[in-house]
PDB file of C-alpha atoms in Angstrom:
ATOM      1  CA  MET A  28     -28.313-126.873-109.609  1.00  0.00           C
ATOM      2  CA  ASP A  29     -30.350-128.766-106.682  1.00  0.00           C
ATOM      3  CA  PRO A  30     -28.106-132.135-106.193  1.00  0.00           C
ATOM      4  CA  ASP A  31     -31.422-133.955-105.350  1.00  0.00           C
ATOM      5  CA  GLN A  32     -32.903-133.358-108.846  1.00  0.00           C
ATOM      6  CA  LEU A  33     -31.597-134.868-112.068  1.00  0.00           C
ATOM      7  CA  ASP A  34     -31.801-132.784-115.116  1.00  0.00           C
ATOM      8  CA  PRO A  35     -31.745-134.601-118.424  1.00  0.00           C
ATOM      9  CA  ALA A  36     -30.083-131.838-120.030  1.00  0.00           C
ATOM     10  CA  HIS A  37     -27.026-132.086-118.072  1.00  0.00           C
ATOM     11  CA  GLU A  38     -26.666-135.913-118.683  1.00  0.00           C
ATOM     12  CA  GLY A  39     -23.490-136.966-120.654  1.00  0.00           C
ATOM     13  CA  HIS A  40     -23.804-139.127-123.977  1.00  0.00           C
ATOM     14  CA  VAL A  41     -21.484-141.014-125.877  1.00  0.00           C
ATOM     15  CA  LEU A  42     -20.819-140.251-129.376  1.00  0.00           C
ATOM     16  CA  SER A  43     -19.821-142.260-131.933  1.00  0.00           C
ATOM     17  CA  PRO A  44     -17.748-140.553-134.848  1.00  0.00           C
ATOM     18  CA  ASP A  45     -15.170-142.613-137.148  1.00  0.00           C
ATOM     19  CA  ASP A  46     -12.452-141.707-135.131  1.00  0.00           C
ATOM     20  CA  GLY A  47     -13.749-143.255-131.625  1.00  0.00           C
ATOM     21  CA  ASP A  48     -16.236-143.002-129.139  1.00  0.00           C
ATOM     22  CA  TYR A  49     -16.199-140.194-126.302  1.00  0.00           C
ATOM     23  CA  LEU A  50     -18.309-139.123-123.828  1.00  0.00           C
ATOM     24  CA  ARG A  51     -19.967-135.497-124.060  1.00  0.00           C
ATOM     25  CA  PHE A  52     -21.247-133.328-121.547  1.00  0.00           C
ATOM     26  CA  GLU A  53     -22.851-129.570-122.787  1.00  0.00           C
ATOM     27  CA  ARG A  54     -23.285-127.295-119.450  1.00  0.00           C
ATOM     28  CA  THR A  55     -24.516-123.874-119.758  1.00  0.00           C
ATOM     29  CA  PHE A  56     -23.028-121.538-117.020  1.00  0.00           C
ATOM     30  CA  ALA A  57     -24.090-117.726-116.160  1.00  0.00           C
ATOM     31  CA  SER A  58     -20.148-117.085-115.787  1.00  0.00           C
ATOM     32  CA  PRO A  59     -18.536-115.450-118.397  1.00  0.00           C
ATOM     33  CA  PRO A  60     -15.846-117.713-119.954  1.00  0.00           C
ATOM     34  CA  GLY A  61     -12.750-116.212-118.616  1.00  0.00           C
ATOM     35  CA  GLU A  62     -14.333-117.290-115.085  1.00  0.00           C
ATOM     36  CA  LEU A  63     -15.037-120.770-116.134  1.00  0.00           C
ATOM     37  CA  TRP A  64     -11.517-121.153-117.476  1.00  0.00           C
ATOM     38  CA  ALA A  65     -10.185-120.061-114.590  1.00  0.00           C
ATOM     39  CA  ALA A  66     -12.408-122.514-112.443  1.00  0.00           C
ATOM     40  CA  LEU A  67     -11.230-125.060-114.840  1.00  0.00           C
ATOM     41  CA  THR A  68      -7.311-124.405-114.907  1.00  0.00           C
ATOM     42  CA  ASP A  69      -6.328-123.081-111.485  1.00  0.00           C
ATOM     43  CA  PRO A  70      -5.145-125.172-109.077  1.00  0.00           C
ATOM     44  CA  ASP A  71      -6.915-124.178-105.983  1.00  0.00           C
ATOM     45  CA  ARG A  72     -10.319-123.744-108.072  1.00  0.00           C
ATOM     46  CA  THR A  73      -9.744-127.456-109.499  1.00  0.00           C
ATOM     47  CA  ALA A  74      -9.312-128.692-105.940  1.00  0.00           C
ATOM     48  CA  ALA A  75     -12.714-127.226-104.730  1.00  0.00           C
ATOM     49  CA  TRP A  76     -14.818-129.056-107.170  1.00  0.00           C
ATOM     50  CA  GLY A  77     -12.578-132.057-108.330  1.00  0.00           C
ATOM     51  CA  PHE A  78      -9.009-132.797-108.406  1.00  0.00           C
ATOM     52  CA  ARG A  79      -6.156-130.296-107.732  1.00  0.00           C
ATOM     53  CA  THR A  80      -4.639-130.123-111.362  1.00  0.00           C
ATOM     54  CA  GLY A  81      -2.077-128.043-112.165  1.00  0.00           C
ATOM     55  CA  PHE A  82      -1.174-127.163-115.949  1.00  0.00           C
ATOM     56  CA  GLU A  83       2.053-125.493-117.264  1.00  0.00           C
ATOM     57  CA  PRO A  84      -0.370-122.934-119.820  1.00  0.00           C
ATOM     58  CA  ARG A  85       0.807-124.090-123.099  1.00  0.00           C
ATOM     59  CA  ALA A  86       0.200-126.753-125.432  1.00  0.00           C
ATOM     60  CA  GLY A  87       3.470-129.381-124.622  1.00  0.00           C
ATOM     61  CA  GLY A  88       3.270-128.444-121.067  1.00  0.00           C
ATOM     62  CA  VAL A  89       3.260-130.414-117.980  1.00  0.00           C
ATOM     63  CA  VAL A  90      -0.180-131.561-115.898  1.00  0.00           C
ATOM     64  CA  THR A  91       0.349-132.624-112.779  1.00  0.00           C
ATOM     65  CA  MET A  92      -2.719-134.131-110.677  1.00  0.00           C
ATOM     66  CA  SER A  93      -3.240-134.567-107.036  1.00  0.00           C
ATOM     67  CA  ASP A  94      -3.039-137.944-107.091  1.00  0.00           C
ATOM     68  CA  GLY A  95       0.620-137.890-108.401  1.00  0.00           C
ATOM     69  CA  GLY A  96      -0.359-138.375-111.834  1.00  0.00           C
ATOM     70  CA  ALA A  97       1.135-136.630-114.388  1.00  0.00           C
ATOM     71  CA  GLY A  98       0.520-136.096-118.445  1.00  0.00           C
ATOM     72  CA  GLU A  99       0.792-133.167-120.979  1.00  0.00           C
ATOM     73  CA  VAL A 100      -1.213-130.471-122.173  1.00  0.00           C
ATOM     74  CA  LEU A 101      -2.438-131.012-125.664  1.00  0.00           C
ATOM     75  CA  ALA A 102      -3.864-127.975-126.251  1.00  0.00           C
ATOM     76  CA  TRP A 103      -4.287-124.785-124.785  1.00  0.00           C
ATOM     77  CA  ASP A 104      -5.939-121.720-126.292  1.00  0.00           C
ATOM     78  CA  GLU A 105      -7.544-119.538-123.331  1.00  0.00           C
ATOM     79  CA  PRO A 106     -10.165-119.005-122.584  1.00  0.00           C
ATOM     80  CA  HIS A 107     -11.504-121.231-125.463  1.00  0.00           C
ATOM     81  CA  ALA A 108     -10.084-124.694-125.700  1.00  0.00           C
ATOM     82  CA  LEU A 109      -8.169-127.162-123.350  1.00  0.00           C
ATOM     83  CA  GLU A 110      -7.070-130.789-124.212  1.00  0.00           C
ATOM     84  CA  TYR A 111      -4.702-132.524-121.786  1.00  0.00           C
ATOM     85  CA  ALA A 112      -3.845-136.435-120.889  1.00  0.00           C
ATOM     86  CA  TRP A 113      -2.510-137.902-118.045  1.00  0.00           C
ATOM     87  CA  GLU A 114      -1.708-141.537-116.608  1.00  0.00           C
ATOM     88  CA  GLY A 115      -3.736-142.307-113.540  1.00  0.00           C
ATOM     89  CA  TYR A 116      -6.337-143.962-111.544  1.00  0.00           C
ATOM     90  CA  GLY A 117      -5.256-147.649-113.583  1.00  0.00           C
ATOM     91  CA  GLY A 118      -4.752-145.735-116.724  1.00  0.00           C
ATOM     92  CA  ARG A 119      -4.387-143.085-119.276  1.00  0.00           C
ATOM     93  CA  TRP A 120      -7.137-140.115-118.990  1.00  0.00           C
ATOM     94  CA  HIS A 121      -7.842-138.041-121.744  1.00  0.00           C
ATOM     95  CA  VAL A 122      -9.986-134.990-121.958  1.00  0.00           C
ATOM     96  CA  ARG A 123     -11.022-132.080-124.314  1.00  0.00           C
ATOM     97  CA  ILE A 124     -12.608-129.081-123.198  1.00  0.00           C
ATOM     98  CA  ALA A 125     -14.372-126.139-125.453  1.00  0.00           C
ATOM     99  CA  ILE A 126     -16.058-122.811-123.782  1.00  0.00           C
ATOM    100  CA  ALA A 127     -18.234-120.765-126.018  1.00  0.00           C
ATOM    101  CA  GLU A 128     -19.095-117.330-124.773  1.00  0.00           C
ATOM    102  CA  LEU A 129     -22.644-117.495-124.586  1.00  0.00           C
ATOM    103  CA  HIS A 130     -25.064-113.751-124.189  1.00  0.00           C
ATOM    104  CA  GLU A 131     -25.146-114.136-120.781  1.00  0.00           C
ATOM    105  CA  GLY A 132     -22.498-116.609-119.750  1.00  0.00           C
ATOM    106  CA  ALA A 133     -20.755-120.068-121.233  1.00  0.00           C
ATOM    107  CA  LEU A 134     -21.431-122.874-122.556  1.00  0.00           C
ATOM    108  CA  LEU A 135     -19.069-125.585-121.854  1.00  0.00           C
ATOM    109  CA  THR A 136     -18.715-128.517-123.754  1.00  0.00           C
ATOM    110  CA  PHE A 137     -16.387-131.621-121.920  1.00  0.00           C
ATOM    111  CA  ASP A 138     -15.436-134.457-123.570  1.00  0.00           C
ATOM    112  CA  HIS A 139     -13.733-137.400-121.957  1.00  0.00           C
ATOM    113  CA  VAL A 140     -12.202-139.574-124.635  1.00  0.00           C
ATOM    114  CA  ALA A 141     -10.102-142.349-122.445  1.00  0.00           C
ATOM    115  CA  PRO A 142     -10.605-144.956-120.987  1.00  0.00           C
ATOM    116  CA  ASP A 143     -13.721-146.138-122.163  1.00  0.00           C
ATOM    117  CA  PRO A 144     -15.947-143.613-122.461  1.00  0.00           C
ATOM    118  CA  ASN A 145     -18.940-145.825-122.742  1.00  0.00           C
ATOM    119  CA  SER A 146     -17.918-146.862-118.617  1.00  0.00           C
ATOM    120  CA  PRO A 147     -21.166-146.189-116.508  1.00  0.00           C
ATOM    121  CA  ASP A 148     -18.743-145.188-113.408  1.00  0.00           C
ATOM    122  CA  ILE A 149     -16.605-142.745-115.904  1.00  0.00           C
ATOM    123  CA  ALA A 150     -20.051-140.894-116.883  1.00  0.00           C
ATOM    124  CA  ALA A 151     -21.509-140.926-113.375  1.00  0.00           C
ATOM    125  CA  GLY A 152     -18.072-139.308-111.793  1.00  0.00           C
ATOM    126  CA  TRP A 153     -17.453-136.619-114.504  1.00  0.00           C
ATOM    127  CA  HIS A 154     -21.490-135.508-114.067  1.00  0.00           C
ATOM    128  CA  TRP A 155     -20.849-135.274-110.354  1.00  0.00           C
ATOM    129  CA  HIS A 156     -17.780-133.727-110.793  1.00  0.00           C
ATOM    130  CA  LEU A 157     -19.540-130.785-113.088  1.00  0.00           C
ATOM    131  CA  ASP A 158     -22.565-130.816-111.095  1.00  0.00           C
ATOM    132  CA  ARG A 159     -20.081-129.569-108.433  1.00  0.00           C
ATOM    133  CA  LEU A 160     -18.027-127.040-110.907  1.00  0.00           C
ATOM    134  CA  GLU A 161     -21.695-125.729-111.026  1.00  0.00           C
ATOM    135  CA  LEU A 162     -22.082-125.164-107.300  1.00  0.00           C
ATOM    136  CA  HIS A 163     -18.324-123.913-107.293  1.00  0.00           C
ATOM    137  CA  LEU A 164     -18.961-121.626-109.753  1.00  0.00           C
ATOM    138  CA  ALA A 165     -22.460-119.824-108.203  1.00  0.00           C
ATOM    139  CA  GLY A 166     -20.258-119.088-105.001  1.00  0.00           C
ATOM    140  CA  GLY A 167     -21.145-122.422-103.027  1.00  0.00           C
ATOM    141  CA  THR A 168     -18.565-125.123-101.363  1.00  0.00           C
ATOM    142  CA  PRO A 169     -18.755-128.588-102.818  1.00  0.00           C
ATOM    143  CA  PRO A 170     -18.389-130.585 -99.558  1.00  0.00           C
ATOM    144  CA  ALA A 171     -14.616-132.560 -99.136  1.00  0.00           C
ATOM    145  CA  VAL A 172     -15.957-136.154-100.170  1.00  0.00           C
ATOM    146  CA  ASP A 173     -15.317-138.678-102.797  1.00  0.00           C
ATOM    147  CA  SER A 174     -18.678-139.461-103.223  1.00  0.00           C
ATOM    148  CA  ASP A 175     -22.255-138.775-101.844  1.00  0.00           C
ATOM    149  CA  ALA A 176     -25.944-139.739-102.156  1.00  0.00           C
ATOM    150  CA  HIS A 177     -25.842-137.823-105.614  1.00  0.00           C
ATOM    151  CA  PHE A 178     -22.966-139.627-107.043  1.00  0.00           C
ATOM    152  CA  GLU A 179     -24.857-142.853-106.125  1.00  0.00           C
ATOM    153  CA  GLU A 180     -27.710-142.070-108.042  1.00  0.00           C
ATOM    154  CA  LEU A 181     -25.949-140.738-110.844  1.00  0.00           C
ATOM    155  CA  GLN A 182     -24.239-144.197-110.783  1.00  0.00           C
ATOM    156  CA  ARG A 183     -27.751-145.695-110.846  1.00  0.00           C
ATOM    157  CA  LEU A 184     -28.808-143.684-113.838  1.00  0.00           C
ATOM    158  CA  TYR A 185     -25.870-144.632-115.832  1.00  0.00           C
ATOM    159  CA  ALA A 186     -26.240-148.301-115.141  1.00  0.00           C
ATOM    160  CA  HIS A 187     -29.906-148.158-115.880  1.00  0.00           C
ATOM    161  CA  ALA A 188     -28.925-145.975-119.165  1.00  0.00           C
ATOM    162  CA  GLU A 189     -26.584-148.861-120.230  1.00  0.00           C
ATOM    163  CA  GLY A 190     -28.752-151.778-119.259  1.00  0.00           C
TER     164      GLY A 190
END
């Protein structure tokens, strides 16, 4: 994806079922489910597009984050479902990931459950990281930065959507 071009289909949306709000992103990737799973669970791969994250590959396993945060794998069904929570960045974070096989590639459903799924900054952050994941899976190398002009554009997009 061209980082200078925003695709409305890539935007996250807050869903509000009876059990509470969560922020959902849905992305289609040309990569098969196993390749997408590896990019989401291999520490060297997660470091390329997001944060180095290590997983003990089982429900109840340990999650370790590059910032020293740690947590628990809540669900592990390779290569279809991953859910984990960890303490870090000022709170308890919780994400759910589902991968469905498509005729040519995979559909990623990424849910941010906590903290504050209504936060424009969190929406911009996950959107930015998922764009970087897309670049990584396409064979590109995302720059080693904590933010850039694309991230700032996403912050404006989600702040505007909130207001």
